[in-house]
Each structure stands twice: as C-alpha cells, then as structure tokens.
Coordinates of C-alpha atoms and ligand atoms in Angstrom, one line a residue:
M1 CA 103.3 65.3 40.0
F2 CA 105.0 68.4 38.8
R3 CA 104.8 71.8 40.4
Y4 CA 105.5 75.2 39.1
P5 CA 106.7 77.2 42.1
A6 CA 107.8 79.9 40.0
A7 CA 104.8 80.5 38.0
S8 CA 102.5 80.3 41.3
R9 CA 104.6 82.8 42.9
M10 CA 103.8 85.4 40.1
R11 CA 100.2 84.9 40.8
K12 CA 98.4 88.0 42.3
R13 CA 96.1 85.9 44.4
S14 CA 97.6 82.9 46.0
R15 CA 95.3 79.9 45.4
P16 CA 94.9 76.5 47.1
A17 CA 96.0 74.6 44.2
E18 CA 94.5 71.3 45.3
T19 CA 91.1 72.0 46.1
D20 CA 87.9 71.9 44.0
V21 CA 86.6 75.2 45.1
P22 CA 86.6 77.8 42.0
R23 CA 89.5 79.9 42.5
C24 CA 88.1 83.0 41.2
K25 CA 84.5 84.5 41.6
E26 CA 84.4 85.2 37.9
V27 CA 84.9 81.4 37.0
K28 CA 82.7 80.9 34.0
F29 CA 83.7 77.6 32.6
E30 CA 83.6 75.2 35.7
D31 CA 84.2 72.0 33.5
V32 CA 87.3 73.2 31.8
R33 CA 90.7 73.1 33.5
V34 CA 93.4 74.4 31.4
Y35 CA 97.1 73.6 32.0
L36 CA 99.8 75.5 30.3
V37 CA 103.1 73.6 29.5
E38 CA 106.1 76.2 30.3
R39 CA 108.6 74.2 28.1
K40 CA 109.3 76.3 25.0
M41 CA 106.5 78.8 26.0
G42 CA 108.6 80.3 28.4
R43 CA 107.8 81.4 32.1
S44 CA 106.7 85.0 31.5
R45 CA 104.5 84.3 28.5
R46 CA 102.8 81.4 30.6
S47 CA 102.4 83.9 33.4
F48 CA 100.9 86.2 30.8
L49 CA 98.3 83.8 29.1
T50 CA 97.5 82.7 32.5
Q51 CA 96.1 85.9 33.5
L52 CA 94.4 86.5 30.2
A53 CA 92.7 83.1 30.5
T54 CA 91.7 83.8 34.2
S55 CA 90.2 87.3 33.4
K56 CA 88.1 85.8 30.8
G57 CA 86.7 83.1 33.4
F58 CA 88.8 80.1 32.7
I59 CA 90.4 77.9 35.3
V60 CA 94.1 77.5 34.7
E61 CA 95.8 74.9 36.9
D62 CA 99.3 75.3 38.2
I63 CA 99.7 71.6 38.6
L64 CA 99.2 68.9 36.1
S65 CA 96.9 66.6 37.8
D66 CA 94.1 64.3 36.9
K67 CA 91.6 67.5 37.2
V68 CA 93.3 69.0 34.1
T69 CA 91.0 68.6 30.9
H70 CA 93.1 70.8 28.4
V71 CA 96.8 70.9 28.2
V72 CA 97.9 73.6 26.0
S73 CA 101.4 73.6 24.6
E74 CA 103.7 75.5 22.3
D75 CA 106.1 72.7 21.8
S76 CA 105.5 71.3 18.3
Q77 CA 107.5 68.2 19.0
A78 CA 104.8 65.8 19.5
A79 CA 106.8 62.9 20.6
S80 CA 109.1 64.8 23.2
L81 CA 106.1 66.7 24.3
W82 CA 104.5 63.3 25.1
K83 CA 107.3 61.9 26.7
W84 CA 107.6 65.0 29.0
L85 CA 104.0 64.7 29.9
K86 CA 103.9 61.0 30.8
E87 CA 107.0 61.3 33.0
R88 CA 105.1 64.0 35.0
A89 CA 101.6 62.8 35.2
P90 CA 99.6 59.4 34.8
M91 CA 97.8 60.9 31.9
E92 CA 94.4 59.5 31.0
P93 CA 94.5 60.1 27.6
P94 CA 90.6 59.8 27.0
N95 CA 90.0 62.5 29.7
V96 CA 92.5 65.1 28.7
H97 CA 93.0 67.0 25.5
V98 CA 96.7 67.7 24.7
L99 CA 96.4 70.8 22.4
D100 CA 98.5 73.4 20.5
I101 CA 98.3 77.0 21.3
S102 CA 95.7 77.4 18.3
W103 CA 92.8 76.1 20.7
F104 CA 93.9 78.5 23.5
T105 CA 94.0 81.6 21.1
D106 CA 90.7 80.6 19.5
S107 CA 89.2 80.3 23.0
M108 CA 90.7 83.6 24.0
R109 CA 89.1 85.2 21.0
E110 CA 85.8 83.8 21.4
G111 CA 85.8 84.2 25.2
R112 CA 84.8 80.8 25.7
P113 CA 86.4 77.3 25.4
V114 CA 86.0 76.2 21.8
A115 CA 85.3 72.9 20.8
V116 CA 88.4 70.7 20.3
E117 CA 89.1 70.2 16.4
T118 CA 91.6 67.8 15.1
R119 CA 93.8 70.7 14.0
H120 CA 94.2 71.8 17.6
L121 CA 95.3 68.4 18.8
I122 CA 98.8 67.5 19.3
Q123 CA 98.9 63.4 18.7
D124 CA 100.5 61.1 20.6
T125 CA 102.8 59.2 18.1
E126 CA 104.1 56.8 20.4
P127 CA 103.1 53.1 20.5
T128 CA 100.0 52.4 22.6
S129 CA 100.5 49.0 23.3
A130 CA 103.1 47.2 25.4
E131 CA 104.2 44.9 22.7
G132 CA 107.6 46.2 22.2
S133 CA 107.9 45.7 18.5
T134 CA 104.6 47.3 17.5
P135 CA 105.0 50.0 14.9
T136 CA 104.1 53.5 15.9
V137 CA 100.7 53.4 14.0
S138 CA 99.0 50.2 14.9
Q139 CA 97.7 47.8 12.1
Y140 CA 94.3 47.9 14.0
A141 CA 92.0 50.7 13.6
C142 CA 90.7 50.0 17.1
Q143 CA 94.3 51.2 18.4
R144 CA 94.2 54.3 16.3
R145 CA 92.2 57.6 16.8
T146 CA 90.6 58.4 13.4
T147 CA 88.6 61.7 13.2
T148 CA 86.4 62.9 10.4
E149 CA 89.1 64.9 9.1
N150 CA 90.9 63.1 6.5
N151 CA 94.2 64.5 5.6
N152 CA 94.9 61.7 2.7
K153 CA 91.8 62.1 0.9
I154 CA 93.8 62.0 -2.5
F155 CA 95.0 58.4 -1.8
T156 CA 92.1 57.1 0.3
D157 CA 89.7 57.9 -2.5
A158 CA 92.0 56.1 -4.9
F159 CA 92.0 53.1 -2.5
E160 CA 88.2 53.1 -2.3
V161 CA 87.9 52.8 -6.0
L162 CA 90.1 49.9 -6.1
A163 CA 88.7 48.1 -3.1
E164 CA 85.2 48.5 -4.8
S165 CA 86.4 47.1 -7.9
Y166 CA 87.8 44.0 -6.3
E167 CA 84.3 43.7 -4.3
F168 CA 82.5 43.8 -7.7
N169 CA 84.7 40.9 -8.8
E170 CA 84.1 39.2 -5.4
I171 CA 88.1 39.2 -4.8
E172 CA 88.0 39.6 -1.0
G173 CA 91.6 39.8 0.0
P174 CA 92.9 42.6 -1.9
C175 CA 89.5 44.4 -1.2
L176 CA 90.0 44.3 2.5
A177 CA 93.8 44.9 2.0
F178 CA 92.9 48.2 0.1
R179 CA 90.3 49.1 2.7
R180 CA 92.8 48.6 5.5
A181 CA 95.4 50.6 3.9
A182 CA 92.8 53.6 3.4
S183 CA 92.1 53.4 7.0
V184 CA 95.7 53.6 8.2
L185 CA 96.0 56.9 5.8
K186 CA 93.0 58.2 7.4
S187 CA 94.3 58.1 10.9
L188 CA 97.3 60.3 10.3
P189 CA 97.6 63.8 11.5
R190 CA 98.9 65.1 8.2
A191 CA 99.1 64.5 4.6
V192 CA 101.7 62.1 3.3
R193 CA 104.0 64.3 1.0
C194 CA 106.5 61.5 -0.2
L195 CA 106.7 57.8 -0.1
G196 CA 109.5 57.8 2.5
E197 CA 106.8 58.8 5.1
T198 CA 105.0 55.6 4.6
Q199 CA 108.1 53.5 5.5
D200 CA 106.8 52.5 9.0
L201 CA 103.2 52.3 8.3
P202 CA 101.6 49.0 8.7
C203 CA 99.0 47.7 5.8
L204 CA 100.7 49.5 2.9
G205 CA 102.0 46.6 0.5
E206 CA 103.7 47.3 -2.9
H207 CA 100.5 47.7 -4.9
M208 CA 99.4 50.4 -2.3
K209 CA 102.8 52.2 -2.5
A210 CA 102.7 52.2 -6.3
V211 CA 99.5 53.7 -6.4
M212 CA 100.7 56.5 -3.8
E213 CA 103.8 57.0 -5.8
E214 CA 101.9 57.9 -9.0
V215 CA 99.0 60.0 -7.2
L216 CA 102.3 62.0 -5.6
Q217 CA 103.9 62.4 -8.9
C218 CA 101.1 63.1 -11.2
G219 CA 98.0 63.6 -9.0
R220 CA 96.3 60.5 -10.3
S221 CA 96.6 57.0 -10.7
L222 CA 96.4 55.4 -14.1
E223 CA 94.9 52.2 -12.8
V224 CA 92.2 54.1 -11.0
E225 CA 91.4 56.2 -13.9
K226 CA 91.1 53.2 -16.1
L227 CA 88.5 51.8 -13.6
L228 CA 86.7 55.1 -13.3
S229 CA 86.1 55.2 -17.1
D230 CA 85.5 51.3 -17.3
E231 CA 82.1 50.5 -18.5
R232 CA 81.7 47.6 -16.0
Y233 CA 82.8 49.5 -13.1
Q234 CA 80.5 52.3 -13.9
T235 CA 77.4 50.4 -14.4
L236 CA 78.0 48.3 -11.1
K237 CA 78.5 51.3 -9.4
L238 CA 75.4 52.9 -10.8
F239 CA 73.3 49.8 -9.9
T240 CA 74.6 49.3 -6.5
S241 CA 73.7 53.0 -5.5
V242 CA 70.0 51.7 -5.7
F243 CA 68.6 50.8 -2.3
G244 CA 68.4 46.8 -2.1
V245 CA 70.8 46.3 -5.1
G246 CA 73.9 44.4 -4.0
P247 CA 76.9 43.6 -6.1
K248 CA 75.4 40.1 -7.1
T249 CA 72.2 41.4 -8.9
A250 CA 74.1 44.3 -10.4
D251 CA 76.5 41.9 -11.9
K252 CA 73.4 39.6 -13.0
W253 CA 72.0 42.8 -14.7
Y254 CA 75.1 44.0 -16.2
R255 CA 75.7 40.5 -17.9
R256 CA 72.3 40.7 -19.3
G257 CA 73.4 43.9 -21.1
L258 CA 71.6 46.2 -19.2
R259 CA 73.6 49.7 -18.5
S260 CA 71.2 52.2 -17.2
F261 CA 68.1 52.5 -14.9
S262 CA 65.9 52.9 -18.0
D263 CA 67.1 49.6 -19.3
I264 CA 66.1 48.0 -16.1
L265 CA 62.9 49.5 -15.6
A266 CA 62.2 48.7 -19.4
D267 CA 63.1 45.0 -19.0
R268 CA 60.0 43.1 -18.4
S269 CA 61.8 40.0 -17.5
I270 CA 63.3 41.6 -14.5
H271 CA 61.3 41.5 -11.0
L272 CA 62.2 43.8 -8.6
N273 CA 61.5 43.0 -5.1
R274 CA 59.8 45.5 -2.8
M275 CA 63.2 47.0 -1.5
Q276 CA 64.4 47.6 -4.7
Q277 CA 61.0 48.9 -6.0
S278 CA 61.1 51.6 -3.3
G279 CA 64.9 52.1 -4.1
F280 CA 64.1 53.2 -7.6
L281 CA 61.0 55.2 -6.6
H282 CA 62.9 57.4 -4.0
Y283 CA 66.3 57.1 -5.6
G284 CA 66.6 61.0 -6.0
D285 CA 66.2 61.6 -2.4
I286 CA 67.9 58.5 -1.0
S287 CA 71.0 59.0 -3.0
R288 CA 71.3 62.3 -1.5
A289 CA 73.2 62.8 1.6
V290 CA 71.3 63.3 5.0
S291 CA 72.3 66.2 7.0
K292 CA 72.9 66.6 10.6
A293 CA 70.0 68.7 11.1
E294 CA 67.7 66.2 9.4
A295 CA 69.2 63.5 11.6
R296 CA 68.4 65.6 14.7
S297 CA 64.7 66.2 13.3
L298 CA 64.3 62.4 12.7
R299 CA 65.5 61.8 16.4
N300 CA 62.7 63.9 17.6
I301 CA 60.1 61.9 15.5
I302 CA 61.5 58.7 16.5
D303 CA 61.8 59.9 20.2
G304 CA 58.3 61.1 20.2
A305 CA 56.8 57.9 18.7
A306 CA 59.0 55.6 21.2
R307 CA 58.0 57.8 24.4
A308 CA 54.3 57.6 23.3
I309 CA 54.6 53.7 23.7
T310 CA 56.7 53.5 27.1
P311 CA 58.0 56.8 28.9
T312 CA 61.0 54.6 29.6
A313 CA 62.0 54.3 26.0
I314 CA 65.8 54.7 25.5
L315 CA 66.9 56.1 22.2
A316 CA 70.4 56.5 21.0
L317 CA 71.8 57.9 17.7
T318 CA 74.4 55.5 16.1
G319 CA 76.2 55.1 13.0
G320 CA 78.2 58.0 11.3
F321 CA 76.3 60.8 13.0
R322 CA 77.3 59.4 16.3
R323 CA 80.9 59.6 15.0
G324 CA 80.4 63.2 14.2
K325 CA 79.9 63.1 10.6
E326 CA 78.1 65.9 9.1
F327 CA 76.4 63.9 6.4
G328 CA 75.3 60.2 6.1
H329 CA 73.7 58.1 3.8
D330 CA 71.1 57.1 6.4
V331 CA 70.0 57.8 10.0
D332 CA 71.0 54.8 12.4
F333 CA 69.1 54.6 15.8
I334 CA 69.0 51.9 18.9
V335 CA 65.8 51.9 20.5
T336 CA 64.9 50.0 23.7
T337 CA 63.5 49.8 27.1
P338 CA 65.0 48.8 30.3
E339 CA 62.3 46.2 30.9
L340 CA 63.9 43.1 29.7
G341 CA 61.6 41.4 27.0
S342 CA 59.4 44.6 26.3
E343 CA 61.9 45.6 23.6
E344 CA 60.5 42.8 21.4
S345 CA 57.4 44.6 20.6
L346 CA 58.7 48.0 20.5
L347 CA 59.6 48.3 16.9
P348 CA 56.3 47.1 15.5
K349 CA 54.5 49.6 17.7
I350 CA 56.8 52.5 16.5
I351 CA 56.3 51.4 13.1
D352 CA 52.6 51.5 13.5
R353 CA 52.7 55.0 14.9
L354 CA 55.0 56.3 11.9
K355 CA 52.4 54.7 9.6
K356 CA 49.4 56.4 11.5
Q357 CA 51.3 59.7 11.2
G358 CA 51.5 59.3 7.5
I359 CA 55.3 59.4 7.1
L360 CA 56.3 55.8 6.7
L361 CA 57.1 55.2 2.9
Y362 CA 58.7 51.8 3.1
C363 CA 59.4 49.4 6.0
D364 CA 61.2 46.2 6.1
Y365 CA 60.9 44.6 9.6
H366 CA 63.0 41.9 10.9
A367 CA 61.8 40.1 14.2
S368 CA 64.3 39.2 16.7
T369 CA 66.3 36.0 16.2
F370 CA 68.3 36.6 19.4
D371 CA 68.9 33.5 21.3
V372 CA 71.4 33.5 24.0
E373 CA 71.9 29.7 23.4
N374 CA 73.3 30.5 20.0
L375 CA 76.3 32.6 21.3
P376 CA 78.9 33.2 20.4
S377 CA 78.6 33.4 16.6
Q378 CA 81.6 32.2 14.9
R379 CA 81.3 34.0 11.8
F380 CA 83.3 36.9 11.3
E381 CA 81.0 39.5 10.2
A382 CA 77.5 37.9 10.8
M383 CA 74.3 39.9 10.6
D384 CA 73.0 40.5 14.1
H385 CA 70.0 38.9 15.5
F386 CA 68.2 41.8 17.3
A387 CA 64.8 43.1 16.0
K388 CA 65.4 45.8 13.6
C389 CA 63.7 47.7 10.7
F390 CA 65.1 49.4 7.6
L391 CA 62.8 52.3 6.7
I392 CA 62.3 55.3 4.4
L393 CA 60.3 58.0 6.0
H394 CA 58.8 61.2 4.5
L395 CA 60.5 64.3 6.0
E396 CA 58.9 67.6 6.1
D397 CA 60.8 70.7 5.6
N398 CA 59.2 72.5 8.5
R399 CA 60.5 70.0 10.8
V400 CA 64.0 70.5 9.9
E401 CA 66.0 73.3 11.8
G402 CA 67.3 75.4 8.9
G403 CA 65.5 73.5 6.3
L404 CA 65.9 70.2 4.3
H405 CA 68.9 69.5 2.5
T406 CA 67.5 69.1 -0.9
A407 CA 68.6 69.8 -4.5
E408 CA 68.4 73.4 -5.7
G409 CA 64.9 74.1 -7.1
D410 CA 63.4 71.3 -5.2
R411 CA 59.9 73.0 -4.2
R412 CA 58.2 69.7 -2.8
G413 CA 58.7 70.7 0.7
W414 CA 59.7 67.2 1.8
R415 CA 62.2 64.4 1.1
A416 CA 62.5 60.8 1.5
V417 CA 65.1 59.4 4.2
R418 CA 66.6 56.1 5.0
V419 CA 66.3 55.1 8.7
D420 CA 67.5 52.2 10.3
L421 CA 66.3 51.2 13.9
V422 CA 67.7 48.2 16.0
S423 CA 66.2 47.1 19.3
P424 CA 68.6 45.0 21.5
P425 CA 67.7 43.8 24.8
M426 CA 69.0 46.1 27.4
D427 CA 71.6 43.7 28.8
H428 CA 73.1 43.6 25.3
Y429 CA 72.8 47.5 24.8
A430 CA 76.6 48.3 24.9
F431 CA 77.4 45.6 22.5
A432 CA 74.8 46.9 20.0
L433 CA 75.8 50.2 20.4
L434 CA 79.5 49.6 19.9
G435 CA 78.6 47.6 16.9
W436 CA 76.2 50.0 15.2
T437 CA 78.3 53.1 15.9
G438 CA 81.0 51.7 13.4
S439 CA 82.7 52.6 11.3
R440 CA 82.6 49.2 9.6
Q441 CA 86.4 49.2 9.3
F442 CA 86.8 50.0 13.0
E443 CA 84.2 47.1 13.9
R444 CA 86.3 44.7 11.5
D445 CA 89.4 45.5 13.4
L446 CA 87.8 45.3 16.8
R447 CA 86.9 41.7 16.1
R448 CA 90.1 40.8 14.2
F449 CA 91.8 42.3 17.5
A450 CA 89.6 40.4 19.8
R451 CA 90.0 37.2 18.1
G452 CA 93.9 37.5 17.0
K453 CA 95.2 39.4 20.0
R454 CA 93.1 38.2 23.0
G455 CA 91.5 35.0 22.1
M456 CA 88.0 36.4 22.2
L457 CA 85.2 36.5 19.9
L458 CA 83.3 39.8 19.6
D459 CA 80.0 40.5 17.8
N460 CA 77.2 43.1 18.0
H461 CA 75.8 40.8 21.0
A462 CA 78.3 39.8 23.1
L463 CA 82.0 39.3 24.1
Y464 CA 83.2 35.7 24.5
D465 CA 86.5 34.7 26.2
K466 CA 87.4 31.5 24.5
T467 CA 90.4 30.9 26.9
K468 CA 88.1 31.2 30.1
N469 CA 85.2 29.8 28.2
E470 CA 82.8 32.4 29.5
F471 CA 80.9 35.7 28.4
L472 CA 82.2 38.8 29.6
A473 CA 79.1 41.3 30.5
A474 CA 79.4 44.9 29.7
E475 CA 76.9 47.8 30.5
T476 CA 79.1 50.3 28.7
E477 CA 81.1 50.5 25.6
K478 CA 84.1 51.5 28.3
D479 CA 83.7 48.1 29.9
I480 CA 84.0 46.2 26.3
F481 CA 87.3 48.2 25.6
A482 CA 88.6 47.3 29.1
H483 CA 87.7 43.5 28.7
L484 CA 89.7 43.8 25.3
G485 CA 92.6 45.6 27.0
L486 CA 92.2 48.5 24.9
E487 CA 92.5 52.2 25.5
Y488 CA 88.9 53.7 25.1
I489 CA 88.4 55.3 21.8
E490 CA 85.5 58.0 21.5
P491 CA 82.9 57.5 19.1
W492 CA 84.3 60.5 17.1
Q493 CA 87.5 58.7 17.0
R494 CA 86.4 55.8 15.3
N495 CA 86.2 57.0 11.8
A496 CA 88.5 54.4 10.4
Ligands
LIG1 P1 76.1 52.3 8.0 O1 76.0 51.3 6.9 O2 74.9 53.2 8.3 O3 77.1 53.4 7.9 O4 76.0 51.2 9.4 P2 77.7 54.8 8.7 O5 79.0 54.5 9.3 O6 76.5 55.2 9.5 O7 78.0 55.4 7.4 P3 76.9 56.4 6.7 O8 77.1 57.8 6.9 O9 75.4 55.8 6.7 O10 77.2 56.1 5.1 C1 76.4 51.9 10.7 C2 77.0 50.6 11.7 O11 76.2 49.5 11.8 C3 76.7 48.5 11.4 C4 77.8 48.6 10.4 O12 78.7 47.7 10.6 C5 78.2 50.1 10.7 O13 79.2 49.8 11.6 N1 75.4 47.5 11.0 C6 74.7 48.1 9.9 C7 75.3 46.5 11.8 O14 76.1 46.1 12.6 N2 74.1 45.4 11.0 C8 73.3 45.8 10.2 O15 72.4 45.1 9.8 C9 73.5 47.2 9.5
LIG2 MN1 74.4 55.0 8.8

C-alpha cells in the first residue's frame, strides 16, 4: 500500500484515512471514491484537484486501497502507469476504473460523477494471463475487454463483408477467421493507423493485412467493393435479411433465378413457412433497429405478464442491450422462477397473456428438451435445450418513452418488434445468462478457451470439467469466469 504523507499534510482537515465513515459532511457521492495519481500530476495540482472535488461532495482517498473506485491519472503512458499501480496495490481490475483526467474534469463540470465511457479509460495493455509468451492482446475474446465503441470500423466493416460472403459459400474456416480478426480490432483502444501497429496482434493473417493495407491506402478494399456490387452477394444479403430465411434457403431461391422480394412472392411454386410469412409481412418494422427505449418498454410489458403469473418471476434483459448497445435487431430476455420445475409452464402462460392483450403478432414456441442426463453437449455451438420462444410483438407508441423508433412519416402509432424469451431452470440460470448475453464471438471464444486451455466444456446449460469428470456449479456469471480461471469481464465489455 502506498501513502502520501505530503498530500495529507496539506489537507485542511485531518481525516482518519482508514475508516469507512464519510469524512466530510457534504459528501454527496458515497459510492465513488476517487484516487488521484500524483505521478505526472504533481503535488500541488493534486492538492488543488483534491480540494476542488471535495468541495463538490466527492470523496478523495489519500491511500490507494481496495476502497478506491476511480483512479485518475494524468500519465498518458498506460503501460508504465499500470505497472506502477500494480506494484502499489493489489488492484481488482473489475472493481476499479483507471481513468484519465477527462473523467475528472467532466465530473467537476457536471458536479457529479459522470458515467465512465471508453474514452475515459486508460487500458491495461499488459498480458492478462500468466502464460509468459502470450501476446499483449489475447487471441481469445474472453480475455479482452471490448466496449461498444469500435475505433476500427473501417476495417471491421470490410472484414464483416468478407466473412459474410464466406458464410454464403459455406466456407467456414475463413469465415470464422475474418470474424475473429474483426473482433481483435474491435477491442483496440484506438484506430490502427499503419500496418506496423498490427505486428503483435493475434488472428491477423496475410489476407486480413492485405485488406487493411488497401483500406489504409485507398480508404477501401477492391475485394470488398467487388463483393458489394456482386449480384449473388447482394441477393443473398437481401434474402437473409428476412426473418426465417437462412443462407441455404436464400441460395436455393437465388439459384432458381429469383432476385427480389416480388420475385419470391410472385413465384407460386415457393412455399413460405409461417416464420417467413411473418418475416415478409412485418419486414419494414423488424428490419429496422430496436431502440433502448423500446427495449425498456418491452421489458415492462413482459415483466407485467410474468408477475401476473407468479410474483416471484425473475426477468433479465440479455443480448446486445445488456452489453450496453443503443440499438439491436431484437430484444432478448431470460424469464424464470426460483421454484424449480415451475419455469416449464411459465412461457406458455406469458404467451397466453400477450395474446389476450392483443399484442402477439407471431409466436414460435419451443418446449424444453433440457435433460441433465444429456449433458455435456459435445457440439461446439449446439442450440440450447431450454424452453424458449421467438416472438413478434405489437408495440404501441404511447408505451415508449420518447416515442417509437420508426421511419419518418410513419403515422401508424405502433411497430412490430422481435422479442426472444428463454426460460432456464433456476439452477442453470447463470449459464443461460452468460450464453444469451453474447456477443456471439465472445461466446465462441469462451467455449474455445474452456476446451483448449482448461479441458472443460461450456455451453448455455453447464460447465463440465473433463479432467475431473464433474460438473462445476455456478450461481453467478462471476462463478463461471472463476471456474475458467478468467478475469471477470463485465457485460458491457463483451462486445467482441
Ligand atoms: P442475438 O442474435 O439477439 O444477438 O443473440 P445480439 O448480440 O443481441 O445482437 P442484436 O443487437 O440482437 O443484433 C444474443 C445471444 O444469444 C445467444 C447468441 O449466441 C447471442 O450470444 N443465443 C441466441 C443463443 O444462445 N441461442 C439462441 O437460440 C439464440
Ligand atoms: Mn438480440
């Protein structure tokens, strides 16, 4: 632990540093404890900033202890700062924010601790694992922290087009390789400005680097441009944007010579299943992003339905919105109850209520096929066995704070929204929550890491230790990360 005798001497009031008692009557923000790093800042500026913050009701700690929630530094050398911090305190990275001065100045201006954003963070660039030769950035998304802020969108957009094209052609290896590469770039705290900066990055092969080089030099990649104007790529992209249409069906239609929605709808020989019919019927609405406010409103609706059935119902938002995304293609929820077994009938009852409220436009319900006997699943990305339903709901404008996210000129006063509900038994809740929070790449890498590095099998249901031949129980996501020997990654850092 590190002490600042000089700084505490300068304080007007002397304070017992080690107690939990608020040290100033005007403390307004009990949960925030700031620590100002003197290095680079200097003693007198630190003292000035301390007084400023204290006068605004902040608690500023003299000592870097585990009570500190926000470490603020003017040292822009991330590596040396982190090294210095780690030498002085056993930091629990998930519990403490290491921030540059911009967070502090923003907070002083607002007169309250502002929410931590990526731009405030000073990222720890040191390898996280003990494996000596691990590169600075891990090849596993579950060992990286990836917020919604993507500083390398010009590259990742290009990679995504290539990955998608491989997917359409069922070439799995390169498809995953491009997704992995995009994910590595998404985790970087800043934009890559020259190819040299990619030297130590994992998952970037020759092909990826060639694309990046082109983008750096010309702002675009010829290969990607070609794909974007390719008729087959464009058509498959259009067809797979319909709910219920996967790459196989899209390709079948393409090979029949169909090129547009009207071609499909005019072709009498094509039989659309119920999901695809709804997909076309509500295409305009469900191909439009769902906003956070809309997700919140849907949460209230589902919560109301679940609580009317059982007051002990538990509802959790998962998917992209739990990761802090502003928009999503659907809204994902876990809904269950602590009484083991009762979750089985929960979804049918909720569906029934939504139907009675007249807001159920489409429902595809899958009863649970979950059987503890069949665990662990040997399949890498097996569909999970919990009871679940894929819905389209009618959402009224007046239920959404700030109104619906609809197209300009849309005066209907409602929109259709895709909602997924999954209902695991309570003793598998943590696994379901982890699995449904995503991102897909984060999940893929968690499983790959579990299998390759730990000899364990992870899926949406359970974690199995192959070396000990036993299941590892977990009540929370933190338990699962701990079993895997991984640092905990917050949901908002899983946007891999
Ligand atoms: P989504 O496809 O909804 O993705 O799946 P998302 O991250 O929320 O993104 P948007 O904003 O909707 O486009 C959410 C998570 O649920 C898992 C997926 O693997 C993903 O991590 N999932 C989805 C399942 O595990 N099983 C399913 O049947 C469906
Ligand atoms: Mn989603």
